[in-house]
Coordinates of C-alpha atoms in Angstrom, one line a residue:
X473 CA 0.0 0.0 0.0
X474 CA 1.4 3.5 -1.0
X475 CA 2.4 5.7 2.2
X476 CA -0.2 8.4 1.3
X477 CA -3.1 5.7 1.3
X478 CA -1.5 4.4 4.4
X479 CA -1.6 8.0 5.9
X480 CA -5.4 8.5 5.3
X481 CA -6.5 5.4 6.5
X482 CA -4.8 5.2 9.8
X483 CA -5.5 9.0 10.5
X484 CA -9.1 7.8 9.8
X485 CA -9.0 4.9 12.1
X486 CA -7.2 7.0 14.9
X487 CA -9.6 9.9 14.6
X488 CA -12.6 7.1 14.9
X489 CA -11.6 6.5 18.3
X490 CA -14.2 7.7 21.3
X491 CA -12.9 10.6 23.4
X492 CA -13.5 7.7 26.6
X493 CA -11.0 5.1 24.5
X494 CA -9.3 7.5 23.4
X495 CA -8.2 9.0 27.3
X496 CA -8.3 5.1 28.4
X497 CA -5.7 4.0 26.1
X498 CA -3.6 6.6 25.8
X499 CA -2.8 6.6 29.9
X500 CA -2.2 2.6 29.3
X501 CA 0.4 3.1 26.6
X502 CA 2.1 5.7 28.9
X503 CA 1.5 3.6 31.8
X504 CA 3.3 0.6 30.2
X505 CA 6.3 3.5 28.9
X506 CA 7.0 4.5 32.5
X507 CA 7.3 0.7 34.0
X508 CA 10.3 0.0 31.2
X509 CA 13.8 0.3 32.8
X510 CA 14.9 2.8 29.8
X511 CA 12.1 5.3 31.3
X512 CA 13.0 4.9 34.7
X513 CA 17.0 5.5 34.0
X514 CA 16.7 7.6 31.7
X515 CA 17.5 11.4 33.1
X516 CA 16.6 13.8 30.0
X517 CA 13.6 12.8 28.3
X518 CA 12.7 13.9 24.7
X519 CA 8.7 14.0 24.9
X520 CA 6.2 15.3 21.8
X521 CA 3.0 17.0 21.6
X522 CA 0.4 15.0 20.3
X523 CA -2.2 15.9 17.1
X524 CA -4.6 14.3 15.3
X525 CA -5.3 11.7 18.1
X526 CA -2.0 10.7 18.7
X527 CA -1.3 9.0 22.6
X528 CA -1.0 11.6 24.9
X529 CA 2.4 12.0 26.5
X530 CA 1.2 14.4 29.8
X531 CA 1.6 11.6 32.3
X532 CA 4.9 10.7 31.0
X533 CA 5.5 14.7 31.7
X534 CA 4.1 15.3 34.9
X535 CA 6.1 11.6 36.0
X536 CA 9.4 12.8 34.5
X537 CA 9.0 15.7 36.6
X538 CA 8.3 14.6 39.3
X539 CA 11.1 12.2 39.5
X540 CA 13.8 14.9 38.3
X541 CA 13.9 14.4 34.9
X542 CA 14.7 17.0 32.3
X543 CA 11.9 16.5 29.3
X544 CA 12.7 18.7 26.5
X545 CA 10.1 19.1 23.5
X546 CA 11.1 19.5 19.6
X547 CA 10.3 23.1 17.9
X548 CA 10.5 23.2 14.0
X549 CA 13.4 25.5 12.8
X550 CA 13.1 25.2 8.8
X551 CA 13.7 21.8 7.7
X552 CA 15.3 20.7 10.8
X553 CA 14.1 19.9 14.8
X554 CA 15.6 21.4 17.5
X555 CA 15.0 20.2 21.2
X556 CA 14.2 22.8 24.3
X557 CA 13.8 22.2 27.8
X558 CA 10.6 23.2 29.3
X559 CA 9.4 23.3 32.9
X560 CA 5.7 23.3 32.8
X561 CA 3.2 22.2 29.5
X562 CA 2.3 26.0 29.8
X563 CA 5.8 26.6 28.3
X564 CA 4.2 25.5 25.1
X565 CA 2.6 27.5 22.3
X566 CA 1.5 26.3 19.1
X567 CA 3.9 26.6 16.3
X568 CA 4.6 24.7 12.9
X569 CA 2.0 22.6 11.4
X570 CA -0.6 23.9 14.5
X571 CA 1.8 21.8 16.8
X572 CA 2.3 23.0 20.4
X573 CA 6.3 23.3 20.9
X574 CA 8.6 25.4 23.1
X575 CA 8.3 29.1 23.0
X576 CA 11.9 29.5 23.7
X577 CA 14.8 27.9 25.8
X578 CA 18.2 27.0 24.6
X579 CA 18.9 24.2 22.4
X580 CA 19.5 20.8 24.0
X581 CA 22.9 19.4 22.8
X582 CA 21.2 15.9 21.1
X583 CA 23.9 13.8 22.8
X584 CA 22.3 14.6 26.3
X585 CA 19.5 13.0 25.1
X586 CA 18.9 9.2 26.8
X587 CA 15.2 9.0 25.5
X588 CA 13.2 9.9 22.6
X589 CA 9.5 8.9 22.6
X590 CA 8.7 9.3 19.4
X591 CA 5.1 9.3 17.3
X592 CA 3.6 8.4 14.2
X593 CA 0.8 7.1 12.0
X594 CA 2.0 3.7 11.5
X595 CA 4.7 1.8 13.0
X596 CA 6.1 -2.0 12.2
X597 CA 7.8 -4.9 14.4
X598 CA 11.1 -3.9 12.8
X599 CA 11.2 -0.3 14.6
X600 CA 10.0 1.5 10.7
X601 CA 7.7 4.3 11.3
X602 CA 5.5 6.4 9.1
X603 CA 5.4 9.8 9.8
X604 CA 3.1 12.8 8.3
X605 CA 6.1 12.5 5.5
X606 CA 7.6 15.9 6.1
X607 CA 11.2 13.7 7.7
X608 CA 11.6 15.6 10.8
X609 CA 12.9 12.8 13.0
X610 CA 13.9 10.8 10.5
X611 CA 16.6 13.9 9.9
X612 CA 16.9 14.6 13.9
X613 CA 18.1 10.6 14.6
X614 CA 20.0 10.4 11.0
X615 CA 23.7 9.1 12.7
X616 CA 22.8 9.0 16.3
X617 CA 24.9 7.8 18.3
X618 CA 25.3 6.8 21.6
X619 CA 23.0 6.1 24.6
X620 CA 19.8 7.7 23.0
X621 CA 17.0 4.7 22.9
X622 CA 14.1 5.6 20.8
X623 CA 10.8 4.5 21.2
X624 CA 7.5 4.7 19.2
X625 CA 4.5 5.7 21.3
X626 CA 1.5 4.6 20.0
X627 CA -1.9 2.2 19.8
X628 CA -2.0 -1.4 18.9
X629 CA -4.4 -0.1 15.7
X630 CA -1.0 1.8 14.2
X631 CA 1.0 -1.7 13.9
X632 CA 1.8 -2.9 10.9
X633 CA 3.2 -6.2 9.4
X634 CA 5.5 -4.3 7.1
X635 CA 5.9 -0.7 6.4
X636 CA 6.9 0.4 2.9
X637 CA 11.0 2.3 4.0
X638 CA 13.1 4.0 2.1
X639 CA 16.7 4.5 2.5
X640 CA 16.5 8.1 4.8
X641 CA 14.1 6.1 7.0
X642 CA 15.7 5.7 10.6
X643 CA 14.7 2.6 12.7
X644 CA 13.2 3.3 16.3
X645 CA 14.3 0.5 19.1
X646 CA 11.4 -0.1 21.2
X647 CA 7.5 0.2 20.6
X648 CA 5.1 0.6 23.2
X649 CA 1.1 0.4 23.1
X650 CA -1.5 0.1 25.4
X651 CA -1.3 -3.5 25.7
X652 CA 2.9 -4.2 25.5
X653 CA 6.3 -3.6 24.1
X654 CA 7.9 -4.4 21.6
X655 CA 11.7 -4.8 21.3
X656 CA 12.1 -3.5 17.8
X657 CA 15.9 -5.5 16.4
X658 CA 18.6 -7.4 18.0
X659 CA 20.8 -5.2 20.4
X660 CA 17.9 -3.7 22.7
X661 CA 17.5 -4.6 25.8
X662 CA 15.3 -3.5 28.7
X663 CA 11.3 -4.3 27.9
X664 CA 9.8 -6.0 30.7

């Protein structure tokens, strides 16, 4: 299936999803995020703000904070993302594409990064992921390297067998849903 069709159809399905359902599965997805070891060790957090449906991510927030954690939040700057820190969600305006992001702060360096919860339309066992096609993390994680561990939040309805990839597209290491996680390829450790 073409990634356009693939984009409507799963927006579609998302969007289908009672407010109640909605609220419900989102804090279980979170809920199984912040039992994995790579949440609880990890000490700067890269969180997003969700659109269309997307799983929430303010209980990861106010958990992170609560335990110390630094959560930082992407901001477009032309073609690229750049992380900020931010100390409350009210530190957040909408920006590009209608998508709340940091109003200011200084650019987090990405190799103080230890987690990246990532979203998505689509996402496959393999760690793929299909984005709104614009390539903004795909760019951000292009060479990573280090102790960053990605992960792909997002509903068991968003898995796919196989994702059509293309040679740009960067491979996430964990994906986590309301009912479990999945170890995306050999090399990661650390689901429960």
């Amino acid at each position: 299936m073409r990634k356009t069709l693939l984009r409507q159809q799963l927006l579609s399905e998302r969007r289908l999803l009672g407010l109640e359902t909605y609220r419900s599965k989102s804090f279980d997805a979170q809920r199984f995020l912040s039992a994995q070891s790579f949440f609880t060790t990890a000490e700067t957090l890269a969180l997003y703000s969700p659109i269309n449906n997307e799983v929430n991510t303010e209980y990861l927030f106010a958990l992170a904070k609560s335990s110390g954690k630094r959560v930082v939040y992407p901001r477009v700057s032309g073609e690229l993302l750049a992380f900020s820190e931010i100390k409350t969600l009210k530190d957040l305006q909408k920006g590009a594409f209608g998508v709340a992001e940091p109003a200011a702060g200084e650019v987090v360096d990405p190799a103080e990064l230890d987690l990246m919860v990532v979203p998505g339309l689509a996402f496959d066992r393999h760690g793929h992921r299909l984005g709104y096609g614009r390539g903004f993390y795909d760019r951000y994680l292009c060479g990573r390297a280090g102790r960053l561990i990605t992960v792909g939040l997002c509903f068991e309805l968003q898995l796919c067998d196989e994702l059509p990839i293309e040679a740009h597209d960067q491979r996430l290491d964990f994906l986590v849903t309301e009912l479990r996680t999945i170890p995306c390829h050999n090399g990661v450790t650390g689901s429960l």
